Amino acid sequence: MSESTPINPNSQPNEAIESPNQEVTITEDRNAKTRQLLGMKGASAGETSIWKIRLQLMKPITWIPLIWGVVCGAASSGNYTWTLENFLKSALCMLLSGPLLTGYTQTINDYYDREIDAINEPYRPIPSGAISEKQVISQFVLLLLLGYGVAYTLDLWAGHPTPTVLLLSVFGSFIAYIYSAPPLKLKQNGWLGNYALGASYIALPWWAGHALFGELNWKIVVLTLFYSLAGLGIAIVNDFKSVEGDRQLGLQSLPVMFGVQTAALICVVMIDLFQGLVAGYLVSIHENLYAAILVLLIIPQITFQDMYFLRDPIANDVKYQASAQPFLVLGMLVTGIALGHAGI
Ligand SMILES: C/C(=C\COP(=O)(O)OP(=O)(O)O)CCC[C@H](C)CCC[C@H](C)CCCC(C)C
């Protein structure tokens, strides 16, 4: 099964076990259902449980980097200790950045993308008719309000005189709105949209995690915004799967603007260069060991870029992300620990 081919939603799991072909069908069906629930491409349509459809809209697979960002921020604060209270605080902040605010972001994005998804991903809940537009609107409003409630609770818990986490959440949800909704629809512009995405995925949850355990300062803000330029590269990877639909609808993604191969090259240069420059910064603050680990973590990413992504960015985008991203996110944590160690 190709990464982007939805499998037949009508295949019957119970017909199994009679022949190897039918076993393959069952495995494919299960894979497609898991993909559907996590919000990955190559999913099957035909889900009937409204709760599973709602979860599918929230694309759980995309929560991971934002949850991770909170961990990096807690590390960079230099104040995280393993107490039950700190653990619960960070878990609540992860709930905020993952299921609630990323869930809100993905739901609102699917709502405003319903026409383009009818071309690129017709099995998504809205174009497939699995959920009504009214139900989708009530879902993103509820997630947003719950998010603000949790953010304010975290501010009270951390004793913030200014409700920093709430302000970050309001700012993040505003960026998420203008990213997806007209008239701005930042995602229509390849550079701006992908930077908004990269920065929101790396910098915003990092700031929230840092603010929860320490004082958010401009050095952390600038450095994470700089790191987000590597996130911009990661965001570009997401654009290859929809190049045809984007072209038809006039979306200026990088693969549409520069062509697939040049965009892939820009993408990997951004990813490697900005992580490398962050490693350089770590050397400048005498965190040489962490800088060396960060460089070591860039090497497998370059290997996977060469093995998969640059050879065929459209066919291998998901394979590349799955292989290389763990090294990128580990690098983020190494950087967070280094900053905490240096007392930045
Ligand atoms: C919707 C997003 C990506 C999907 O984009 P796209 O439509 O191009 O791709 P698909 O075809 O795969 O759907 C993510 C957009 C992110 C957004 C700009 C901002 C996110 C904000 C955070 C959730 C806020 C976190 C705040 C905090 C305090 C933890």
mmCIF file of C-alpha atoms and ligand atoms in Angstrom:
data_model
loop_
_atom_site.group_PDB
_atom_site.id
_atom_site.type_symbol
_atom_site.label_atom_id
_atom_site.label_comp_id
_atom_site.label_asym_id
_atom_site.label_seq_id
_atom_site.Cartn_x
_atom_site.Cartn_y
_atom_site.Cartn_z
ATOM 1 C CA MET A 1 0.000 0.000 0.000
ATOM 2 C CA SER A 2 1.449 3.383 -0.888
ATOM 3 C CA GLU A 3 1.678 6.034 1.835
ATOM 4 C CA SER A 4 -0.978 8.170 0.262
ATOM 5 C CA THR A 5 -3.428 5.617 -1.041
ATOM 6 C CA PRO A 6 -6.525 5.212 1.104
ATOM 7 C CA ILE A 7 -7.383 1.524 1.266
ATOM 8 C CA ASN A 8 -10.815 0.179 0.620
ATOM 9 C CA PRO A 9 -12.972 1.227 3.582
ATOM 10 C CA ASN A 10 -15.407 -1.605 2.932
ATOM 11 C CA SER A 11 -12.988 -4.443 3.564
ATOM 12 C CA GLN A 12 -14.418 -6.832 6.173
ATOM 13 C CA PRO A 13 -12.099 -7.705 9.068
ATOM 14 C CA ASN A 14 -14.135 -10.783 10.014
ATOM 15 C CA GLU A 15 -13.630 -12.514 6.696
ATOM 16 C CA ALA A 16 -10.052 -13.223 7.758
ATOM 17 C CA ILE A 17 -7.670 -16.073 8.246
ATOM 18 C CA GLU A 18 -8.687 -18.083 5.183
ATOM 19 C CA SER A 19 -5.911 -17.044 2.826
ATOM 20 C CA PRO A 20 -2.679 -15.037 3.044
ATOM 21 C CA ASN A 21 -4.296 -12.360 0.873
ATOM 22 C CA GLN A 22 -7.145 -11.921 3.302
ATOM 23 C CA GLU A 23 -4.693 -11.696 6.197
ATOM 24 C CA VAL A 24 -2.893 -8.911 4.351
ATOM 25 C CA THR A 25 -6.251 -7.166 3.882
ATOM 26 C CA ILE A 26 -6.945 -7.343 7.619
ATOM 27 C CA THR A 27 -3.531 -5.936 8.497
ATOM 28 C CA GLU A 28 -3.979 -3.126 5.972
ATOM 29 C CA ASP A 29 -7.431 -2.402 7.340
ATOM 30 C CA ARG A 30 -6.083 -2.193 10.882
ATOM 31 C CA ASN A 31 -3.240 0.073 9.759
ATOM 32 C CA ALA A 32 -5.651 2.341 7.930
ATOM 33 C CA LYS A 33 -7.894 2.562 11.000
ATOM 34 C CA THR A 34 -4.938 3.462 13.232
ATOM 35 C CA ARG A 35 -3.855 6.090 10.716
ATOM 36 C CA GLN A 36 -7.385 7.412 10.657
ATOM 37 C CA LEU A 37 -7.495 7.782 14.437
ATOM 38 C CA LEU A 38 -4.091 9.427 14.670
ATOM 39 C CA GLY A 39 -4.867 11.839 11.831
ATOM 40 C CA MET A 40 -2.231 10.486 9.438
ATOM 41 C CA LYS A 41 -2.513 10.359 5.686
ATOM 42 C CA GLY A 42 -3.401 7.096 3.979
ATOM 43 C CA ALA A 43 -6.325 6.608 6.350
ATOM 44 C CA SER A 44 -9.577 4.845 5.581
ATOM 45 C CA ALA A 45 -12.933 6.601 5.609
ATOM 46 C CA GLY A 46 -16.041 5.013 7.053
ATOM 47 C CA GLU A 47 -15.590 5.501 10.823
ATOM 48 C CA THR A 48 -18.973 5.741 12.513
ATOM 49 C CA SER A 49 -18.126 6.482 16.166
ATOM 50 C CA ILE A 50 -18.483 10.242 16.642
ATOM 51 C CA TRP A 51 -15.801 10.230 19.391
ATOM 52 C CA LYS A 52 -13.297 8.551 17.119
ATOM 53 C CA ILE A 53 -14.167 11.032 14.384
ATOM 54 C CA ARG A 54 -13.666 13.917 16.812
ATOM 55 C CA LEU A 55 -10.307 12.486 17.866
ATOM 56 C CA GLN A 56 -9.345 12.046 14.232
ATOM 57 C CA LEU A 57 -10.024 15.753 13.675
ATOM 58 C CA MET A 58 -7.608 16.603 16.485
ATOM 59 C CA LYS A 59 -4.784 14.643 14.758
ATOM 60 C CA PRO A 60 -3.154 13.111 17.869
ATOM 61 C CA ILE A 61 0.031 12.295 15.940
ATOM 62 C CA THR A 62 0.748 16.056 15.738
ATOM 63 C CA TRP A 63 0.547 16.575 19.517
ATOM 64 C CA ILE A 64 3.888 14.889 20.133
ATOM 65 C CA PRO A 65 6.268 17.767 19.208
ATOM 66 C CA LEU A 66 4.272 20.278 21.258
ATOM 67 C CA ILE A 67 4.199 17.997 24.274
ATOM 68 C CA TRP A 68 7.931 17.537 23.828
ATOM 69 C CA GLY A 69 8.433 21.317 23.610
ATOM 70 C CA VAL A 70 7.086 21.620 27.172
ATOM 71 C CA VAL A 71 9.719 19.121 28.358
ATOM 72 C CA CYS A 72 12.467 21.151 26.636
ATOM 73 C CA GLY A 73 11.212 24.352 28.272
ATOM 74 C CA ALA A 74 11.108 22.736 31.701
ATOM 75 C CA ALA A 75 14.693 21.573 31.121
ATOM 76 C CA SER A 76 15.914 24.984 29.955
ATOM 77 C CA SER A 77 14.459 26.645 33.073
ATOM 78 C CA GLY A 78 17.150 24.802 35.017
ATOM 79 C CA ASN A 79 14.705 24.496 37.921
ATOM 80 C CA TYR A 80 12.884 21.280 37.155
ATOM 81 C CA THR A 81 13.218 18.736 39.945
ATOM 82 C CA TRP A 82 11.492 15.359 40.066
ATOM 83 C CA THR A 83 8.792 16.061 42.624
ATOM 84 C CA LEU A 84 5.189 14.879 42.309
ATOM 85 C CA GLU A 85 3.986 18.479 42.112
ATOM 86 C CA ASN A 86 6.367 19.380 39.291
ATOM 87 C CA PHE A 87 5.434 16.217 37.438
ATOM 88 C CA LEU A 88 1.715 17.031 37.692
ATOM 89 C CA LYS A 89 2.310 20.646 36.636
ATOM 90 C CA SER A 90 4.234 19.589 33.562
ATOM 91 C CA ALA A 91 1.640 16.909 32.744
ATOM 92 C CA LEU A 92 -1.102 19.565 32.849
ATOM 93 C CA CYS A 93 0.981 21.829 30.599
ATOM 94 C CA MET A 94 1.400 18.909 28.173
ATOM 95 C CA LEU A 95 -2.367 18.397 28.191
ATOM 96 C CA LEU A 96 -2.668 22.094 27.334
ATOM 97 C CA SER A 97 -0.154 22.132 24.498
ATOM 98 C CA GLY A 98 -1.088 18.733 23.020
ATOM 99 C CA PRO A 99 -4.716 17.585 23.171
ATOM 100 C CA LEU A 100 -6.262 20.966 23.949
ATOM 101 C CA LEU A 101 -4.443 23.631 21.917
ATOM 102 C CA THR A 102 -2.982 21.482 19.158
ATOM 103 C CA GLY A 103 -6.337 19.676 19.065
ATOM 104 C CA TYR A 104 -8.021 23.080 18.657
ATOM 105 C CA THR A 105 -5.466 24.084 15.994
ATOM 106 C CA GLN A 106 -5.939 20.931 13.946
ATOM 107 C CA THR A 107 -9.732 21.021 14.200
ATOM 108 C CA ILE A 108 -9.947 24.653 13.066
ATOM 109 C CA ASN A 109 -7.430 23.889 10.317
ATOM 110 C CA ASP A 110 -9.536 21.008 9.008
ATOM 111 C CA TYR A 111 -12.608 23.233 9.132
ATOM 112 C CA TYR A 112 -11.029 25.924 6.947
ATOM 113 C CA ASP A 113 -9.309 23.331 4.741
ATOM 114 C CA ARG A 114 -12.459 21.394 3.941
ATOM 115 C CA GLU A 115 -12.432 22.299 0.243
ATOM 116 C CA ILE A 116 -8.756 21.610 -0.372
ATOM 117 C CA ASP A 117 -8.987 18.378 1.641
ATOM 118 C CA ALA A 118 -11.751 17.227 -0.692
ATOM 119 C CA ILE A 119 -8.953 17.075 -3.309
ATOM 120 C CA ASN A 120 -5.909 16.097 -1.220
ATOM 121 C CA GLU A 121 -7.369 13.978 1.600
ATOM 122 C CA PRO A 122 -11.012 13.153 0.795
ATOM 123 C CA TYR A 123 -11.116 10.567 3.613
ATOM 124 C CA ARG A 124 -10.770 13.334 6.281
ATOM 125 C CA PRO A 125 -13.864 13.642 8.527
ATOM 126 C CA ILE A 126 -15.332 16.832 7.013
ATOM 127 C CA PRO A 127 -15.006 16.151 3.256
ATOM 128 C CA SER A 128 -16.107 12.535 3.790
ATOM 129 C CA GLY A 129 -19.271 13.835 5.493
ATOM 130 C CA ALA A 130 -18.559 11.921 8.729
ATOM 131 C CA ILE A 131 -19.222 14.992 10.894
ATOM 132 C CA SER A 132 -21.273 18.145 10.395
ATOM 133 C CA GLU A 133 -19.720 21.616 10.214
ATOM 134 C CA LYS A 134 -21.723 22.680 13.278
ATOM 135 C CA GLN A 135 -20.264 19.829 15.330
ATOM 136 C CA VAL A 136 -16.770 20.810 14.186
ATOM 137 C CA ILE A 137 -17.256 24.451 15.222
ATOM 138 C CA SER A 138 -18.512 23.463 18.680
ATOM 139 C CA GLN A 139 -15.501 21.164 19.044
ATOM 140 C CA PHE A 140 -12.848 23.810 18.377
ATOM 141 C CA VAL A 141 -14.611 26.409 20.548
ATOM 142 C CA LEU A 142 -14.774 23.939 23.446
ATOM 143 C CA LEU A 143 -11.125 22.912 23.086
ATOM 144 C CA LEU A 144 -10.085 26.560 23.040
ATOM 145 C CA LEU A 145 -12.069 27.461 26.164
ATOM 146 C CA LEU A 146 -10.811 24.383 28.011
ATOM 147 C CA GLY A 147 -7.278 25.346 26.939
ATOM 148 C CA TYR A 148 -7.620 28.854 28.339
ATOM 149 C CA GLY A 149 -9.048 27.432 31.584
ATOM 150 C CA VAL A 150 -6.109 25.032 31.982
ATOM 151 C CA ALA A 151 -3.604 27.776 31.081
ATOM 152 C CA TYR A 152 -5.006 30.088 33.763
ATOM 153 C CA THR A 153 -4.990 27.229 36.305
ATOM 154 C CA LEU A 154 -1.289 26.699 35.538
ATOM 155 C CA ASP A 155 -0.580 30.400 36.071
ATOM 156 C CA LEU A 156 -2.309 30.297 39.464
ATOM 157 C CA TRP A 157 -0.468 27.095 40.382
ATOM 158 C CA ALA A 158 2.914 28.581 39.412
ATOM 159 C CA GLY A 159 2.103 31.816 41.261
ATOM 160 C CA HIS A 160 2.657 33.982 38.173
ATOM 161 C CA PRO A 161 1.950 37.694 38.844
ATOM 162 C CA THR A 162 1.299 38.024 35.072
ATOM 163 C CA PRO A 163 -0.674 35.113 33.582
ATOM 164 C CA THR A 164 2.154 34.180 31.190
ATOM 165 C CA VAL A 165 0.843 30.750 30.178
ATOM 166 C CA LEU A 166 -2.613 32.164 29.459
ATOM 167 C CA LEU A 167 -1.097 34.993 27.384
ATOM 168 C CA LEU A 168 1.009 32.468 25.439
ATOM 169 C CA SER A 169 -2.102 30.380 24.850
ATOM 170 C CA VAL A 170 -4.087 33.380 23.606
ATOM 171 C CA PHE A 171 -1.206 34.346 21.324
ATOM 172 C CA GLY A 172 -0.738 30.756 20.078
ATOM 173 C CA SER A 173 -4.421 30.245 19.386
ATOM 174 C CA PHE A 174 -4.527 33.560 17.515
ATOM 175 C CA ILE A 175 -1.577 32.476 15.341
ATOM 176 C CA ALA A 176 -3.331 29.139 14.785
ATOM 177 C CA TYR A 177 -6.464 31.014 13.691
ATOM 178 C CA ILE A 178 -4.708 33.340 11.227
ATOM 179 C CA TYR A 179 -2.672 30.380 9.949
ATOM 180 C CA SER A 180 -5.801 28.577 8.795
ATOM 181 C CA ALA A 181 -8.594 31.121 8.408
ATOM 182 C CA PRO A 182 -9.178 33.831 5.817
ATOM 183 C CA PRO A 183 -8.417 36.654 5.206
ATOM 184 C CA LEU A 184 -4.781 36.112 6.281
ATOM 185 C CA LYS A 185 -4.544 32.314 5.915
ATOM 186 C CA LEU A 186 -0.782 32.396 6.556
ATOM 187 C CA LYS A 187 -0.448 28.839 5.241
ATOM 188 C CA GLN A 188 -1.013 30.192 1.735
ATOM 189 C CA ASN A 189 2.440 31.733 1.943
ATOM 190 C CA GLY A 190 5.108 29.036 2.048
ATOM 191 C CA TRP A 191 7.682 31.000 4.065
ATOM 192 C CA LEU A 192 5.393 32.775 6.512
ATOM 193 C CA GLY A 193 3.058 29.839 7.061
ATOM 194 C CA ASN A 194 5.862 27.361 7.607
ATOM 195 C CA TYR A 195 7.727 29.703 9.935
ATOM 196 C CA ALA A 196 4.525 30.226 11.954
ATOM 197 C CA LEU A 197 4.149 26.463 12.113
ATOM 198 C CA GLY A 198 7.798 25.782 12.999
ATOM 199 C CA ALA A 199 7.869 28.524 15.636
ATOM 200 C CA SER A 200 4.592 27.502 17.179
ATOM 201 C CA TYR A 201 5.715 23.923 17.375
ATOM 202 C CA ILE A 202 9.178 24.613 18.819
ATOM 203 C CA ALA A 203 9.104 28.002 20.543
ATOM 204 C CA LEU A 204 5.610 28.362 22.052
ATOM 205 C CA PRO A 205 5.417 25.151 24.107
ATOM 206 C CA TRP A 206 9.071 25.648 25.060
ATOM 207 C CA TRP A 207 8.218 29.106 26.440
ATOM 208 C CA ALA A 208 5.233 27.686 28.316
ATOM 209 C CA GLY A 209 7.354 24.916 29.909
ATOM 210 C CA HIS A 210 10.131 27.376 30.761
ATOM 211 C CA ALA A 211 7.716 29.932 32.252
ATOM 212 C CA LEU A 212 6.124 27.245 34.397
ATOM 213 C CA PHE A 213 9.350 26.459 36.249
ATOM 214 C CA GLY A 214 11.463 29.588 35.770
ATOM 215 C CA GLU A 215 11.456 33.090 34.394
ATOM 216 C CA LEU A 216 10.980 33.379 30.640
ATOM 217 C CA ASN A 217 13.704 35.725 29.330
ATOM 218 C CA TRP A 218 14.591 37.258 25.990
ATOM 219 C CA LYS A 219 17.607 34.977 25.407
ATOM 220 C CA ILE A 220 15.357 31.917 25.515
ATOM 221 C CA VAL A 221 12.800 33.676 23.326
ATOM 222 C CA VAL A 222 15.378 34.661 20.680
ATOM 223 C CA LEU A 223 17.185 31.321 20.707
ATOM 224 C CA THR A 224 14.003 29.268 20.341
ATOM 225 C CA LEU A 225 12.752 31.564 17.562
ATOM 226 C CA PHE A 226 16.102 30.935 15.867
ATOM 227 C CA TYR A 227 15.766 27.170 16.435
ATOM 228 C CA SER A 228 12.320 27.465 14.850
ATOM 229 C CA LEU A 229 14.033 28.106 11.499
ATOM 230 C CA ALA A 230 14.970 24.392 11.625
ATOM 231 C CA GLY A 231 11.279 23.828 12.456
ATOM 232 C CA LEU A 232 10.446 25.766 9.286
ATOM 233 C CA GLY A 233 12.381 23.115 7.372
ATOM 234 C CA ILE A 234 10.411 20.362 9.102
ATOM 235 C CA ALA A 235 7.178 22.183 8.278
ATOM 236 C CA ILE A 236 8.093 22.233 4.578
ATOM 237 C CA VAL A 237 8.247 18.404 4.580
ATOM 238 C CA ASN A 238 4.506 18.457 5.273
ATOM 239 C CA ASP A 239 3.859 20.313 1.984
ATOM 240 C CA PHE A 240 5.007 17.617 -0.424
ATOM 241 C CA LYS A 241 2.015 15.351 0.018
ATOM 242 C CA SER A 242 -0.402 18.024 -1.178
ATOM 243 C CA VAL A 243 1.579 19.638 -3.972
ATOM 244 C CA GLU A 244 -1.012 18.833 -6.665
ATOM 245 C CA GLY A 245 -4.026 20.174 -4.765
ATOM 246 C CA ASP A 246 -2.041 23.211 -3.568
ATOM 247 C CA ARG A 247 -1.050 24.019 -7.148
ATOM 248 C CA GLN A 248 -4.647 23.728 -8.353
ATOM 249 C CA LEU A 249 -5.906 26.002 -5.589
ATOM 250 C CA GLY A 250 -3.061 28.536 -5.922
ATOM 251 C CA LEU A 251 -1.454 27.894 -2.501
ATOM 252 C CA GLN A 252 2.134 29.156 -2.550
ATOM 253 C CA SER A 253 3.812 26.266 -0.745
ATOM 254 C CA LEU A 254 7.558 25.902 -1.313
ATOM 255 C CA PRO A 255 7.228 22.820 -3.565
ATOM 256 C CA VAL A 256 4.721 24.786 -5.684
ATOM 257 C CA MET A 257 6.953 27.902 -5.800
ATOM 258 C CA PHE A 258 10.336 26.244 -6.395
ATOM 259 C CA GLY A 259 9.505 22.771 -7.675
ATOM 260 C CA VAL A 260 9.790 19.561 -5.677
ATOM 261 C CA GLN A 261 13.575 18.988 -5.797
ATOM 262 C CA THR A 262 14.631 22.565 -5.026
ATOM 263 C CA ALA A 263 12.102 22.818 -2.204
ATOM 264 C CA ALA A 264 13.440 19.552 -0.760
ATOM 265 C CA LEU A 265 16.953 20.975 -0.850
ATOM 266 C CA ILE A 266 15.882 24.230 0.842
ATOM 267 C CA CYS A 267 14.101 22.152 3.439
ATOM 268 C CA VAL A 268 17.100 19.999 4.419
ATOM 269 C CA VAL A 269 19.491 22.967 4.390
ATOM 270 C CA MET A 270 17.220 24.819 6.837
ATOM 271 C CA ILE A 271 16.941 21.760 9.104
ATOM 272 C CA ASP A 272 20.683 21.068 9.241
ATOM 273 C CA LEU A 273 22.034 24.604 9.150
ATOM 274 C CA PHE A 274 19.979 26.012 12.011
ATOM 275 C CA GLN A 275 20.552 23.030 14.273
ATOM 276 C CA GLY A 276 24.261 23.415 13.479
ATOM 277 C CA LEU A 277 24.150 27.107 14.374
ATOM 278 C CA VAL A 278 22.403 26.306 17.660
ATOM 279 C CA ALA A 279 25.264 23.879 18.376
ATOM 280 C CA GLY A 280 27.636 26.777 17.629
ATOM 281 C CA TYR A 281 25.795 28.913 20.172
ATOM 282 C CA LEU A 282 26.155 26.155 22.775
ATOM 283 C CA VAL A 283 29.924 26.212 22.172
ATOM 284 C CA SER A 284 29.882 29.993 22.661
ATOM 285 C CA ILE A 285 28.341 29.545 26.123
ATOM 286 C CA HIS A 286 30.903 26.802 26.943
ATOM 287 C CA GLU A 287 28.441 23.922 26.787
ATOM 288 C CA ASN A 288 30.807 21.951 24.564
ATOM 289 C CA LEU A 289 29.645 18.471 25.510
ATOM 290 C CA TYR A 290 26.008 19.298 24.723
ATOM 291 C CA ALA A 291 27.113 21.008 21.497
ATOM 292 C CA ALA A 292 28.960 17.847 20.466
ATOM 293 C CA ILE A 293 25.915 15.671 21.234
ATOM 294 C CA LEU A 294 23.720 18.005 19.184
ATOM 295 C CA VAL A 295 26.112 17.719 16.228
ATOM 296 C CA LEU A 296 26.121 13.912 16.579
ATOM 297 C CA LEU A 297 22.315 14.001 16.436
ATOM 298 C CA ILE A 298 22.383 15.976 13.159
ATOM 299 C CA ILE A 299 24.434 13.274 11.406
ATOM 300 C CA PRO A 300 21.663 10.605 11.248
ATOM 301 C CA GLN A 301 19.250 13.283 10.022
ATOM 302 C CA ILE A 302 21.593 14.060 7.122
ATOM 303 C CA THR A 303 21.857 10.323 6.435
ATOM 304 C CA PHE A 304 18.053 9.924 6.260
ATOM 305 C CA GLN A 305 17.781 13.031 4.082
ATOM 306 C CA ASP A 306 20.171 11.418 1.634
ATOM 307 C CA MET A 307 18.669 7.911 1.900
ATOM 308 C CA TYR A 308 14.992 8.858 1.672
ATOM 309 C CA PHE A 309 13.904 12.429 1.417
ATOM 310 C CA LEU A 310 16.133 13.908 -1.303
ATOM 311 C CA ARG A 311 15.683 10.832 -3.502
ATOM 312 C CA ASP A 312 11.896 11.140 -3.635
ATOM 313 C CA PRO A 313 10.383 13.795 -1.360
ATOM 314 C CA ILE A 314 6.791 12.987 -2.307
ATOM 315 C CA ALA A 315 6.992 9.227 -1.747
ATOM 316 C CA ASN A 316 9.306 9.370 1.263
ATOM 317 C CA ASP A 317 8.093 12.362 3.282
ATOM 318 C CA VAL A 318 6.457 10.285 6.022
ATOM 319 C CA LYS A 319 9.276 7.716 6.084
ATOM 320 C CA TYR A 320 11.799 10.545 6.422
ATOM 321 C CA GLN A 321 9.893 12.266 9.228
ATOM 322 C CA ALA A 322 9.503 9.022 11.126
ATOM 323 C CA SER A 323 13.212 8.189 10.855
ATOM 324 C CA ALA A 324 14.807 11.617 11.283
ATOM 325 C CA GLN A 325 12.491 13.484 13.639
ATOM 326 C CA PRO A 326 13.417 11.523 16.774
ATOM 327 C CA PHE A 327 16.986 12.825 16.358
ATOM 328 C CA LEU A 328 15.797 16.402 15.851
ATOM 329 C CA VAL A 329 13.599 16.352 18.938
ATOM 330 C CA LEU A 330 16.338 14.711 21.021
ATOM 331 C CA GLY A 331 18.559 17.587 19.910
ATOM 332 C CA MET A 332 15.952 20.029 21.230
ATOM 333 C CA LEU A 333 16.062 18.343 24.634
ATOM 334 C CA VAL A 334 19.864 18.346 24.658
ATOM 335 C CA THR A 335 19.741 22.083 23.927
ATOM 336 C CA GLY A 336 17.168 22.643 26.682
ATOM 337 C CA ILE A 337 19.328 20.779 29.211
ATOM 338 C CA ALA A 338 22.401 22.752 28.086
ATOM 339 C CA LEU A 339 20.596 26.079 28.532
ATOM 340 C CA GLY A 340 19.358 25.034 31.961
ATOM 341 C CA HIS A 341 22.891 23.927 32.889
ATOM 342 C CA ALA A 342 24.342 27.234 31.701
ATOM 343 C CA GLY A 343 21.698 29.168 33.644
ATOM 344 C CA ILE A 344 20.578 31.133 30.575
HETATM 345 C C1 LIG B 1 -2.724 23.239 11.551
HETATM 346 C C2 LIG B 1 -1.287 23.041 11.586
HETATM 347 C C3 LIG B 1 -0.674 22.327 10.667
HETATM 348 C C4 LIG B 1 -1.346 21.727 9.499
HETATM 349 O O1 LIG B 1 -1.120 22.534 8.422
HETATM 350 P P1 LIG B 1 -1.543 22.201 6.926
HETATM 351 O O2 LIG B 1 -2.956 22.529 6.706
HETATM 352 O O3 LIG B 1 -0.569 22.933 6.061
HETATM 353 O O4 LIG B 1 -1.287 20.678 6.758
HETATM 354 P P2 LIG B 1 -2.307 19.472 6.663
HETATM 355 O O5 LIG B 1 -2.652 19.390 5.223
HETATM 356 O O6 LIG B 1 -1.496 18.300 7.130
HETATM 357 O O7 LIG B 1 -3.483 19.719 7.525
HETATM 358 C C5 LIG B 1 -0.509 23.614 12.725
HETATM 359 C C6 LIG B 1 -0.528 25.116 12.792
HETATM 360 C C7 LIG B 1 0.179 25.620 14.007
HETATM 361 C C8 LIG B 1 -0.228 26.979 14.333
HETATM 362 C C9 LIG B 1 0.388 28.013 13.399
HETATM 363 C C10 LIG B 1 -0.082 27.388 15.779
HETATM 364 C C11 LIG B 1 -0.164 26.355 16.874
HETATM 365 C C12 LIG B 1 -0.282 27.008 18.201
HETATM 366 C C13 LIG B 1 -0.082 26.094 19.359
HETATM 367 C C14 LIG B 1 -1.017 24.937 19.380
HETATM 368 C C15 LIG B 1 -0.157 26.906 20.617
HETATM 369 C C16 LIG B 1 0.498 26.275 21.807
HETATM 370 C C17 LIG B 1 0.499 27.246 22.952
HETATM 371 C C18 LIG B 1 1.129 26.873 24.189
HETATM 372 C C19 LIG B 1 0.984 27.794 25.282
HETATM 373 C C20 LIG B 1 1.546 25.550 24.513
#
